[in-house]
Amino acid sequence: MKPVSGDRWRGVAERSWRPAALLLACLAIWHLITVTGLVEAYLVPSPGKTFDLLVDKWSYLWGHTWVTTYETLLGFVIAGILGVLMAVAMVYSRTIESTAYPILLFAQVIPKIAIAPLFVVWLGFGFEPKVIVAVLMAFFPVVISTVTGLKSVDAEMLELAATMGGGPVKTFVKIRFPAALPHLFAGLKVAVTLAVTGAVVGEFVGSNEGLGYVILQANGNMDTPMLFAGLIVISVVGILLFLLLDLAEQLMLPWHSSRRGAAVTTLLAKGGS
Amino acid sequence: MSITLGTTSAVAINDVSVRFHSKRTEVTAIQQVSLDVAPGEFVSIVGPSGCGKSTLLKLVSGLLKPSSGSVTLLGEEVRGPRHDIGFVFQRAALLEWRSARKNILLQAEMRGMNSAEAGKRADELIEMTGLSGFENALPHELSGGMQQRVALCRALLHQPRVLLMDEPFGALDALTREQMNVELHRVWRETGTTVLLVTHSIAESVYLANRVIVLTQRPAVVKEVIEVDLPSERDYSATMARPEFAAATAHIRDLLGAVTGHD
Ligand SMILES: Nc1ncnc2c1ncn2[C@@H]1O[C@H](COP(=O)(O)OP(=O)(O)OP(=O)(O)O)[C@@H](O)[C@H]1O
Ligand SMILES: [Mg+2]
């Protein structure tokens, strides 16, 4: 059940070599495209040039990365808390569920990039509009997954709880909520990647800092190496946040992850979507 | 809350009917069933699949309301889910994130029992049901039989006066099932609990019970009540070999064959 640590690391190596090889292959193709002159260098910079820039402009990028990460995390946490509360309310009250669902769906289908300018008009160029867009992006998957999780509880288990007489609060704390955690985590992992997108979208619309701003600036200056560097950093932030949640899930739900399989499996499964 | 036993039945089902309404159909699961169970009695319930046995246990526990008639449990009419019972379902229904011992202790936590006492009692039950060494195993690390034993321990933890069991051993292999029967018989004799057991095994129903209730095809009515004429001290193989045992099982088999239309 618990592999000894030597096995564990070998397991990690066995699972990671395929994605690592794929990544290398992509880099190689990227490199080949640029050195053969298939595409002009000002359109696609070579990987070498991009990485040189990543190193040279590190402190500049780092500051903007921190801004975007901050907006992302704040939006994600707010969406997580509000999403779970909303889901609990919807599961326990049919009235709230039927009232909230259409609004929720409406908020989900409306293009965030289209309403982001409105938040800038209302709230200015600070971090608030970015956080709001991140919240809007991340909220929906949290609600849906938590509702699914809370409803997935075995009906017999709830009947059993009724014969034990613990009342609704104990039943929620000891049975319903823990049972919903695997679903909740699945939703959180989707939500965190969407929160990154939300923050960057918010920055596109109006800002003077953050990775979205970096990309917009680079675009205006035809500075493709910087544009590529910005894209890479955004992806790395998203992936790291995702992996962090995956780790948290494994630590908090060992009973679940021991049967679900490896972290990398879910990462790849998600990467495909 | 004191009730005088002896004069009162532990479970009294009075002329109860249950009808389920759904969009398209109306199903009568139970029709005018009456049954009295004396305190400390062990009653087995057998009947064809889908006739309403589980429904009957849910009525007694208050998880289900009768369409007509009434149920009295320990001298009090059943109006909602009752807490003075232990219930074992066909599936173990364990929380997969809790160890065997913690699953048993869920009963104590939900009831707000004294945790030291509950822990001691849980350890006794674990010992008694042969789960020692698996206290800390998670449900998916236990065999089906062990999971079922955990569910039994959980149902017994608070020393309920009435124990309801819905095909608790259905998923077990023959040998484990026999062991569990012997175990349950011993627990019943030691605790004096009133037991209602739903089962598909005729041998099990006779070996364990004072009385066996045979129900008909849906809508269930009581076809016959068989008094089991066996000594209360029941060694498993000796009991199986007794002529009364053979007679009772043969009779029940005939009855069930008649109600299901087989021979
Ligand atoms: N919640 C429900 N809604 C509608 N019909 C139901 C419901 N519960 C049970 N029934 C119906 O009532 C009848 C009796 O069901 P019950 O589960 O009590 O049977 P059972 O005797 O326990 O069967 P088995 O031996 O297969 O477990 C069945 O025909 C079933 O379809
Ligand atoms: Mg049943």
Coordinates of C-alpha atoms and ligand atoms in Angstrom, one line a residue:
Chain A
M1 CA 0.0 0.0 0.0
K2 CA 2.7 2.4 0.9
P3 CA 5.7 1.9 -1.4
V4 CA 9.1 2.3 0.2
S5 CA 10.8 5.6 -0.8
G6 CA 13.2 4.1 -3.3
D7 CA 10.3 2.5 -5.2
R8 CA 8.5 5.8 -5.0
W9 CA 11.1 7.8 -6.7
R10 CA 11.5 5.1 -9.4
G11 CA 7.7 5.3 -9.8
V12 CA 8.0 9.1 -10.3
A13 CA 10.8 8.6 -12.9
E14 CA 8.8 5.9 -14.8
R15 CA 5.7 8.2 -14.9
S16 CA 7.6 11.4 -15.9
W17 CA 9.8 10.2 -18.7
R18 CA 7.1 10.2 -21.3
P19 CA 5.9 13.7 -20.8
A20 CA 9.5 14.9 -20.4
A21 CA 10.4 13.2 -23.7
L22 CA 7.4 14.9 -25.4
L23 CA 8.4 18.3 -24.0
L24 CA 12.0 17.8 -25.4
A25 CA 10.6 16.7 -28.7
C26 CA 8.5 19.9 -28.9
L27 CA 11.5 22.0 -28.0
A28 CA 13.5 20.2 -30.7
I29 CA 10.8 20.9 -33.4
W30 CA 10.6 24.5 -32.3
H31 CA 14.4 24.8 -32.5
L32 CA 14.4 23.2 -36.0
I33 CA 11.7 25.5 -37.3
T34 CA 13.7 28.5 -36.3
V35 CA 17.2 27.4 -37.4
T36 CA 16.1 26.2 -40.8
G37 CA 14.5 29.6 -41.4
L38 CA 11.2 28.0 -42.1
V39 CA 9.6 30.8 -40.1
E40 CA 11.1 34.3 -39.9
A41 CA 13.0 34.9 -36.6
Y42 CA 10.9 38.0 -35.8
L43 CA 7.8 35.9 -35.9
V44 CA 9.0 32.9 -33.9
P45 CA 12.2 33.4 -31.8
S46 CA 14.4 30.4 -31.2
P47 CA 14.1 28.5 -27.9
G48 CA 17.7 29.6 -27.1
K49 CA 16.9 33.2 -27.6
T50 CA 13.7 33.0 -25.5
F51 CA 15.5 31.3 -22.6
D52 CA 18.3 33.8 -22.7
L53 CA 15.7 36.5 -22.4
L54 CA 14.0 34.6 -19.5
V55 CA 17.4 34.7 -17.7
D56 CA 18.3 38.3 -18.6
K57 CA 15.0 39.8 -17.8
W58 CA 14.3 37.6 -14.8
S59 CA 13.8 40.3 -12.2
Y60 CA 11.5 42.2 -14.5
L61 CA 9.5 39.1 -15.2
W62 CA 9.5 38.0 -11.6
G63 CA 7.8 41.2 -10.4
H64 CA 5.0 40.8 -12.9
T65 CA 4.7 37.1 -12.2
W66 CA 4.2 37.8 -8.6
V67 CA 1.4 40.3 -9.4
T68 CA -0.4 37.8 -11.6
T69 CA 0.0 35.0 -9.1
Y70 CA -1.4 37.2 -6.3
E71 CA -4.4 38.1 -8.4
T72 CA -4.9 34.4 -9.3
L73 CA -4.6 33.1 -5.8
L74 CA -6.9 35.7 -4.3
G75 CA -9.5 35.0 -7.0
F76 CA -9.1 31.3 -6.6
V77 CA -9.5 31.4 -2.8
I78 CA -12.6 33.7 -3.0
A79 CA -14.1 31.5 -5.7
G80 CA -13.4 28.4 -3.6
I81 CA -15.0 29.7 -0.5
L82 CA -18.0 31.2 -2.2
G83 CA -18.4 28.2 -4.5
V84 CA -18.5 25.7 -1.6
L85 CA -20.9 27.9 0.3
M86 CA -23.1 28.2 -2.7
A87 CA -23.0 24.5 -3.4
V88 CA -24.0 23.7 0.2
A89 CA -26.9 26.1 0.0
M90 CA -28.0 24.6 -3.2
V91 CA -27.8 21.0 -2.0
Y92 CA -29.8 21.7 1.2
S93 CA -32.4 24.0 -0.3
R94 CA -34.3 23.1 -3.5
T95 CA -35.6 26.7 -3.7
I96 CA -32.1 28.1 -3.7
E97 CA -31.0 25.5 -6.2
S98 CA -33.7 26.3 -8.7
T99 CA -33.3 30.1 -8.2
A100 CA -29.5 30.1 -8.4
Y101 CA -28.9 27.6 -11.3
P102 CA -30.1 29.9 -14.2
I103 CA -28.1 32.9 -12.8
L104 CA -25.1 30.6 -12.3
L105 CA -25.4 29.3 -15.9
F106 CA -25.8 32.9 -17.2
A107 CA -22.7 34.0 -15.3
Q108 CA -20.8 31.1 -16.8
V109 CA -21.7 31.5 -20.4
I110 CA -21.3 35.2 -20.6
P111 CA -17.8 35.8 -22.1
K112 CA -15.6 37.2 -19.3
I113 CA -13.4 39.1 -21.7
A114 CA -16.5 41.0 -22.8
I115 CA -17.5 42.1 -19.3
A116 CA -14.0 42.7 -18.0
P117 CA -13.9 46.3 -19.4
L118 CA -16.9 47.1 -17.3
F119 CA -15.1 46.1 -14.1
V120 CA -12.2 48.3 -15.1
V121 CA -14.6 51.2 -15.6
W122 CA -16.1 50.6 -12.2
L123 CA -13.0 49.7 -10.2
G124 CA -10.1 51.2 -12.1
F125 CA -6.7 49.8 -13.0
G126 CA -5.8 48.1 -9.7
F127 CA -5.9 44.4 -8.9
E128 CA -9.7 44.3 -8.1
P129 CA -11.1 43.9 -11.6
K130 CA -8.5 41.1 -12.3
V131 CA -9.5 39.3 -9.1
I132 CA -13.2 39.6 -10.0
V133 CA -12.6 38.1 -13.5
A134 CA -10.6 35.3 -11.9
V135 CA -13.4 34.6 -9.4
L136 CA -16.0 34.5 -12.2
M137 CA -13.9 32.0 -14.1
A138 CA -13.1 29.8 -11.2
F139 CA -16.5 29.9 -9.4
F140 CA -18.5 27.6 -11.7
P141 CA -16.4 24.5 -11.6
V142 CA -16.2 24.7 -7.8
V143 CA -20.0 24.9 -7.4
I144 CA -20.7 22.2 -9.9
S145 CA -18.2 19.7 -8.5
T146 CA -19.1 20.4 -4.9
V147 CA -22.8 19.9 -5.7
T148 CA -22.0 16.7 -7.5
G149 CA -19.9 15.6 -4.5
L150 CA -22.4 16.4 -1.9
K151 CA -25.1 14.6 -3.8
S152 CA -22.9 11.5 -4.5
V153 CA -23.2 10.4 -0.9
D154 CA -24.7 6.9 -0.5
A155 CA -28.4 7.2 0.3
E156 CA -28.1 4.3 2.7
M157 CA -25.3 6.0 4.6
L158 CA -27.6 9.0 5.2
E159 CA -30.3 6.7 6.4
L160 CA -27.9 5.1 8.7
A161 CA -26.9 8.5 10.0
A162 CA -30.6 9.2 10.6
T163 CA -30.8 6.2 12.9
M164 CA -27.7 7.4 14.8
G165 CA -29.4 10.7 15.6
G166 CA -26.5 13.1 15.1
G167 CA -28.5 15.8 13.4
P168 CA -27.8 17.5 10.2
V169 CA -24.7 19.4 11.3
K170 CA -22.8 16.3 12.4
T171 CA -24.1 14.4 9.4
F172 CA -22.6 17.1 7.2
V173 CA -19.3 17.4 9.0
K174 CA -18.6 13.7 9.4
I175 CA -20.3 12.2 6.3
R176 CA -21.4 14.5 3.6
F177 CA -18.5 16.9 3.3
P178 CA -15.7 14.4 3.5
A179 CA -17.5 12.3 0.9
A180 CA -17.6 15.3 -1.4
L181 CA -13.9 16.1 -1.1
P182 CA -12.7 14.1 -4.1
H183 CA -15.2 15.9 -6.3
L184 CA -14.4 19.2 -4.7
F185 CA -10.7 18.7 -5.4
A186 CA -11.3 17.8 -9.0
G187 CA -13.3 21.1 -9.3
L188 CA -10.6 23.1 -7.5
K189 CA -7.9 21.8 -9.9
V190 CA -9.9 23.0 -12.9
A191 CA -10.7 26.2 -11.1
V192 CA -7.1 27.2 -10.4
T193 CA -6.1 26.9 -14.0
L194 CA -9.1 29.0 -15.0
A195 CA -8.2 31.6 -12.3
V196 CA -4.9 32.1 -14.0
T197 CA -6.7 32.7 -17.3
G198 CA -9.1 35.1 -15.5
A199 CA -6.3 37.2 -14.0
V200 CA -4.5 37.5 -17.4
V201 CA -7.7 38.4 -19.2
G202 CA -8.3 41.1 -16.6
E203 CA -4.8 42.4 -17.2
F204 CA -5.3 42.5 -20.9
V205 CA -8.2 44.8 -20.5
G206 CA -6.5 47.4 -18.5
S207 CA -3.4 47.3 -16.3
N208 CA 0.1 48.5 -15.9
E209 CA 1.5 45.3 -14.3
G210 CA 1.2 41.6 -14.5
L211 CA 2.1 39.0 -17.1
G212 CA -0.9 39.9 -19.2
Y213 CA 0.5 43.5 -19.3
V214 CA 3.9 42.1 -20.2
I215 CA 2.5 40.2 -23.2
L216 CA 0.5 43.1 -24.4
Q217 CA 3.5 45.4 -24.2
A218 CA 5.7 42.8 -26.0
N219 CA 3.0 42.5 -28.6
G220 CA 2.9 46.2 -29.2
N221 CA 6.7 46.3 -29.5
M222 CA 6.9 43.2 -31.8
D223 CA 9.1 41.8 -29.1
T224 CA 8.3 38.1 -29.8
P225 CA 11.0 36.7 -27.5
M226 CA 9.4 38.5 -24.6
L227 CA 5.9 37.4 -25.7
F228 CA 7.0 33.8 -25.7
A229 CA 8.7 34.2 -22.4
G230 CA 5.5 35.6 -20.9
L231 CA 3.5 32.7 -22.3
I232 CA 6.0 30.2 -20.8
V233 CA 5.9 31.9 -17.4
I234 CA 2.1 31.9 -17.4
S235 CA 2.0 28.2 -18.2
V236 CA 4.5 27.4 -15.5
V237 CA 2.5 29.3 -12.9
G238 CA -0.7 27.5 -13.9
I239 CA 1.0 24.1 -13.8
L240 CA 2.7 24.7 -10.5
L241 CA -0.6 25.8 -8.9
F242 CA -2.3 22.7 -10.3
L243 CA 0.4 20.4 -9.0
L244 CA 0.3 22.1 -5.6
L245 CA -3.4 21.2 -5.4
D246 CA -2.8 17.7 -6.5
L247 CA -0.2 17.3 -3.7
A248 CA -2.6 18.8 -1.2
E249 CA -5.2 16.3 -2.4
Q250 CA -2.8 13.4 -1.9
L251 CA -1.9 14.5 1.6
M252 CA -5.5 15.2 2.6
L253 CA -7.2 12.3 1.0
P254 CA -4.7 9.4 1.1
W255 CA -7.7 7.0 1.1
H256 CA -8.8 8.3 -2.2
S257 CA -5.5 9.0 -4.1
S258 CA -4.1 5.5 -3.2
R259 CA -6.8 4.1 -5.4
R260 CA -7.1 6.8 -8.0
G261 CA -3.6 6.5 -9.3
A262 CA -0.7 8.9 -9.8
A263 CA -0.8 12.7 -9.9
V264 CA 0.8 12.8 -13.3
T265 CA -2.0 10.7 -14.7
T266 CA -4.6 13.3 -13.8
L267 CA -2.3 16.1 -15.1
L268 CA -2.1 14.4 -18.5
A269 CA -5.8 13.6 -18.5
K270 CA -6.5 17.3 -17.9
G271 CA -3.8 18.5 -20.3
G272 CA -5.8 16.8 -23.1
S273 CA -8.9 18.8 -22.6
Chain B
M1 CA -38.7 7.3 29.7
S2 CA -39.6 4.0 31.3
I3 CA -41.5 1.3 29.7
T4 CA -42.8 -1.9 31.2
L5 CA -41.4 -4.8 29.3
G6 CA -43.1 -8.2 29.4
T7 CA -46.5 -6.7 28.8
T8 CA -45.3 -4.7 25.9
S9 CA -43.9 -6.1 22.6
A10 CA -40.5 -4.9 21.6
V11 CA -41.9 -4.4 18.1
A12 CA -45.5 -4.3 17.2
I13 CA -46.6 -3.9 13.6
N14 CA -50.3 -3.3 13.4
D15 CA -52.2 -3.8 10.2
V16 CA -49.6 -1.9 8.2
S17 CA -49.7 -1.2 4.4
V18 CA -47.2 0.6 2.3
R19 CA -47.9 1.9 -1.2
F20 CA -45.2 3.6 -3.3
H21 CA -46.4 6.2 -5.8
S22 CA -44.3 7.1 -8.8
K23 CA -45.2 9.0 -11.9
R24 CA -46.4 6.0 -13.9
T25 CA -47.4 3.4 -11.3
E26 CA -48.6 2.7 -7.8
V27 CA -46.9 -0.2 -6.1
T28 CA -48.3 -1.8 -3.0
A29 CA -45.3 -3.3 -1.3
I30 CA -46.9 -4.4 1.9
Q31 CA -50.5 -5.2 2.6
Q32 CA -52.0 -5.3 6.0
V33 CA -49.2 -7.0 7.8
S34 CA -49.3 -7.5 11.5
L35 CA -46.5 -8.8 13.6
D36 CA -45.6 -8.8 17.3
V37 CA -42.1 -9.4 18.4
A38 CA -41.5 -10.1 22.1
P39 CA -38.5 -8.5 23.9
G40 CA -35.4 -10.5 23.4
E41 CA -36.9 -12.5 20.6
F42 CA -35.1 -13.4 17.4
V43 CA -37.3 -13.3 14.4
S44 CA -36.2 -14.1 10.8
I45 CA -38.1 -12.8 7.8
V46 CA -38.0 -14.7 4.5
G47 CA -39.8 -14.1 1.3
P48 CA -39.4 -13.8 -2.5
S49 CA -37.1 -11.0 -3.8
G50 CA -38.9 -7.7 -4.1
C51 CA -41.8 -8.6 -1.8
G52 CA -41.2 -5.9 0.7
K53 CA -38.8 -7.2 3.4
S54 CA -36.4 -4.2 3.3
T55 CA -39.5 -2.0 3.3
L56 CA -40.7 -3.7 6.5
L57 CA -37.4 -3.1 8.3
K58 CA -37.4 0.6 7.2
L59 CA -40.9 0.9 8.7
V60 CA -39.8 -0.4 12.0
S61 CA -36.8 2.0 12.1
G62 CA -39.0 4.9 11.1
L63 CA -37.0 5.6 7.9
L64 CA -40.3 5.0 6.1
K65 CA -43.8 5.9 7.0
P66 CA -46.6 3.4 6.5
S67 CA -49.5 4.4 4.2
S68 CA -51.9 3.0 6.8
G69 CA -51.6 1.2 10.1
S70 CA -49.0 1.8 12.8
V71 CA -45.7 0.5 14.2
T72 CA -44.8 0.6 17.8
L73 CA -41.2 0.2 18.9
L74 CA -40.3 -0.4 22.6
G75 CA -43.7 0.9 23.6
E76 CA -43.5 4.1 21.6
E77 CA -45.2 4.7 18.3
V78 CA -42.8 5.2 15.4
R79 CA -43.1 8.6 13.8
G80 CA -39.7 9.4 12.4
P81 CA -36.2 7.9 12.3
R82 CA -35.6 6.1 15.6
H83 CA -32.3 6.2 17.4
D84 CA -32.8 3.4 19.8
I85 CA -32.0 0.7 17.2
G86 CA -29.0 -0.8 15.4
F87 CA -29.3 -1.2 11.7
V88 CA -27.2 -3.4 9.4
F89 CA -27.8 -3.0 5.7
Q90 CA -27.2 -5.5 2.9
R91 CA -24.2 -3.5 1.9
A92 CA -21.8 -2.6 4.7
A93 CA -22.1 1.2 4.0
L94 CA -18.8 2.1 5.5
L95 CA -17.1 5.5 5.2
E96 CA -14.1 4.8 3.0
W97 CA -11.8 7.4 4.6
R98 CA -12.2 5.9 8.0
S99 CA -10.5 2.9 9.5
A100 CA -12.5 -0.1 10.6
R101 CA -12.3 1.1 14.2
K102 CA -13.2 4.7 13.3
N103 CA -16.1 3.4 11.3
I104 CA -17.4 1.6 14.3
L105 CA -16.9 4.7 16.4
L106 CA -19.0 6.8 14.0
Q107 CA -22.0 5.5 16.0
A108 CA -20.5 6.9 19.2
E109 CA -19.5 10.3 17.6
M110 CA -23.0 10.8 16.1
R111 CA -24.6 10.0 19.4
G112 CA -22.1 12.0 21.5
M113 CA -21.3 9.0 23.6
N114 CA -18.4 9.1 26.1
S115 CA -15.4 8.4 23.9
A116 CA -13.4 6.4 26.4
E117 CA -16.2 4.1 27.1
A118 CA -17.1 3.8 23.4
G119 CA -13.5 3.0 22.6
K120 CA -13.4 0.3 25.1
R121 CA -16.7 -1.2 23.8
A122 CA -15.4 -1.0 20.2
D123 CA -12.3 -2.9 21.1
E124 CA -14.4 -5.6 22.8
L125 CA -16.6 -5.9 19.7
I126 CA -13.5 -6.0 17.4
E127 CA -12.1 -8.8 19.5
M128 CA -15.4 -10.6 19.6
T129 CA -16.0 -10.5 15.8
G130 CA -12.4 -11.5 15.0
L131 CA -11.4 -8.2 13.5
S132 CA -8.3 -7.8 15.8
G133 CA -5.3 -6.7 13.8
F134 CA -7.5 -4.9 11.2
E135 CA -8.6 -2.0 13.4
N136 CA -6.7 0.5 11.4
A137 CA -7.3 -0.9 7.9
L138 CA -9.4 1.1 5.5
P139 CA -12.6 -0.4 4.2
H140 CA -11.1 -1.1 0.7
E141 CA -8.3 -3.1 2.4
L142 CA -10.9 -5.4 4.1
S143 CA -12.7 -8.4 2.6
G144 CA -16.4 -8.3 2.1
G145 CA -17.0 -10.4 5.2
M146 CA -14.8 -8.2 7.3
Q147 CA -16.6 -5.1 6.1
Q148 CA -19.9 -6.7 7.1
R149 CA -18.5 -7.5 10.6
V150 CA -17.5 -3.8 10.9
A151 CA -21.0 -2.9 10.1
L152 CA -22.3 -5.3 12.7
C153 CA -20.0 -3.9 15.3
R154 CA -21.1 -0.4 14.5
A155 CA -24.8 -1.5 14.9
L156 CA -24.0 -3.0 18.3
L157 CA -21.8 -0.3 19.7
H158 CA -24.5 1.6 21.5
Q159 CA -26.1 -1.7 22.8
P160 CA -29.4 -1.2 21.1
R161 CA -32.4 -3.0 22.5
V162 CA -33.6 -3.8 18.9
L163 CA -31.3 -4.8 16.1
L164 CA -32.5 -4.7 12.5
M165 CA -30.5 -6.7 9.9
D166 CA -31.3 -6.6 6.2
E167 CA -29.6 -9.6 4.5
P168 CA -26.3 -8.8 6.3
F169 CA -24.5 -11.9 5.2
G170 CA -25.7 -12.0 1.6
A171 CA -22.3 -11.2 0.1
L172 CA -20.3 -13.7 2.2
D173 CA -19.0 -17.1 1.2
A174 CA -20.7 -20.1 2.8
L175 CA -18.0 -20.8 5.4
T176 CA -17.7 -17.2 6.6
R177 CA -21.5 -16.9 6.6
E178 CA -21.7 -19.9 9.0
Q179 CA -19.1 -18.4 11.3
M180 CA -21.0 -15.1 11.3
N181 CA -24.2 -17.0 12.1
V182 CA -22.6 -18.6 15.1
E183 CA -21.1 -15.3 16.1
L184 CA -24.5 -13.5 15.8
H185 CA -26.2 -16.3 17.7
R186 CA -23.7 -15.9 20.6
V187 CA -24.0 -12.1 20.6
W188 CA -27.8 -12.4 20.7
R189 CA -27.7 -14.8 23.6
E190 CA -25.2 -12.7 25.5
T191 CA -26.9 -9.3 25.0
G192 CA -30.6 -10.3 25.0
T193 CA -31.2 -7.9 22.1
T194 CA -34.4 -8.2 20.1
V195 CA -33.4 -9.1 16.5
L196 CA -35.3 -8.8 13.2
L197 CA -33.3 -10.5 10.5
V198 CA -34.2 -10.4 6.8
T199 CA -32.4 -13.3 4.9
H200 CA -32.6 -15.3 1.8
S201 CA -31.0 -18.3 3.5
I202 CA -33.5 -20.7 4.9
A203 CA -30.9 -22.5 7.0
E204 CA -29.8 -19.2 8.5
S205 CA -33.3 -18.1 9.2
V206 CA -34.0 -21.3 11.1
Y207 CA -30.7 -21.7 12.9
L208 CA -30.8 -18.2 14.4
A209 CA -34.5 -17.6 15.1
N210 CA -37.2 -18.3 17.6
R211 CA -39.7 -17.7 14.8
V212 CA -39.5 -17.4 11.1
I213 CA -42.0 -15.2 9.2
V214 CA -42.7 -16.3 5.6
L215 CA -43.9 -13.5 3.4
T216 CA -45.7 -13.9 0.1
Q217 CA -44.9 -12.4 -3.3
R218 CA -45.6 -8.6 -3.5
P219 CA -47.8 -7.2 -2.1
A220 CA -46.4 -9.0 0.9
V221 CA -48.8 -10.5 3.4
V222 CA -47.7 -13.0 6.1
K223 CA -48.0 -16.5 4.6
E224 CA -47.1 -18.4 7.7
V225 CA -45.3 -18.0 11.0
I226 CA -43.1 -21.0 11.9
E227 CA -42.1 -21.5 15.5
V228 CA -38.6 -22.9 15.6
D229 CA -38.6 -25.8 18.1
L230 CA -34.8 -25.9 18.8
P231 CA -32.9 -25.5 22.1
S232 CA -31.6 -22.1 22.7
E233 CA -28.1 -23.4 23.0
R234 CA -27.3 -24.1 19.4
D235 CA -24.1 -25.7 18.3
Y236 CA -23.9 -25.2 14.5
S237 CA -23.4 -28.7 13.1
A238 CA -25.4 -30.4 15.9
T239 CA -28.3 -28.1 15.1
M240 CA -28.1 -28.8 11.4
A241 CA -28.3 -32.5 12.1
R242 CA -31.5 -32.3 14.2
P243 CA -34.7 -33.6 12.6
E244 CA -36.7 -30.5 13.8
F245 CA -34.2 -28.4 11.8
A246 CA -34.7 -30.5 8.7
A247 CA -38.4 -30.4 9.1
A248 CA -38.6 -26.6 9.6
T249 CA -36.3 -25.9 6.6
A250 CA -38.2 -28.3 4.4
H251 CA -41.5 -26.7 5.3
I252 CA -40.2 -23.2 4.7
R253 CA -38.8 -24.3 1.3
D254 CA -42.2 -25.6 0.4
L255 CA -43.9 -22.4 1.4
L256 CA -41.5 -20.3 -0.6
G257 CA -41.8 -22.6 -3.5
A258 CA -45.5 -22.2 -3.4
V259 CA -45.4 -18.4 -3.2
T260 CA -43.0 -18.0 -6.0
G261 CA -44.6 -20.6 -8.2
H262 CA -41.6 -23.0 -8.2
D263 CA -41.6 -26.5 -6.9
Ligands
LIG1 N1 -38.6 4.1 -2.7 C1 -39.4 3.3 -3.5 N2 -40.1 3.8 -4.5 C2 -40.9 3.0 -5.2 N3 -41.0 1.7 -5.1 C3 -40.2 1.1 -4.1 C4 -39.4 1.9 -3.2 N4 -38.8 1.0 -2.4 C5 -39.2 -0.2 -2.7 N5 -40.1 -0.2 -3.7 C6 -40.8 -1.3 -4.3 O1 -41.4 -2.0 -3.2 C7 -41.2 -3.4 -3.4 C8 -40.5 -4.0 -2.2 O2 -39.2 -3.6 -2.1 P1 -38.2 -4.1 -1.0 O3 -36.9 -3.4 -1.2 O4 -38.8 -4.0 0.3 O5 -38.1 -5.7 -1.4 P2 -37.2 -6.8 -0.7 O6 -38.2 -7.8 -0.2 O7 -36.3 -6.2 0.3 O8 -36.4 -7.4 -1.9 P3 -35.0 -8.1 -2.0 O9 -35.1 -9.4 -1.4 O10 -34.7 -8.2 -3.4 O11 -34.1 -7.1 -1.3 C9 -40.4 -3.6 -4.7 O12 -41.3 -4.0 -5.7 C10 -39.9 -2.2 -5.0 O13 -39.9 -2.0 -6.4
MG2 MG -34.2 -6.0 0.4

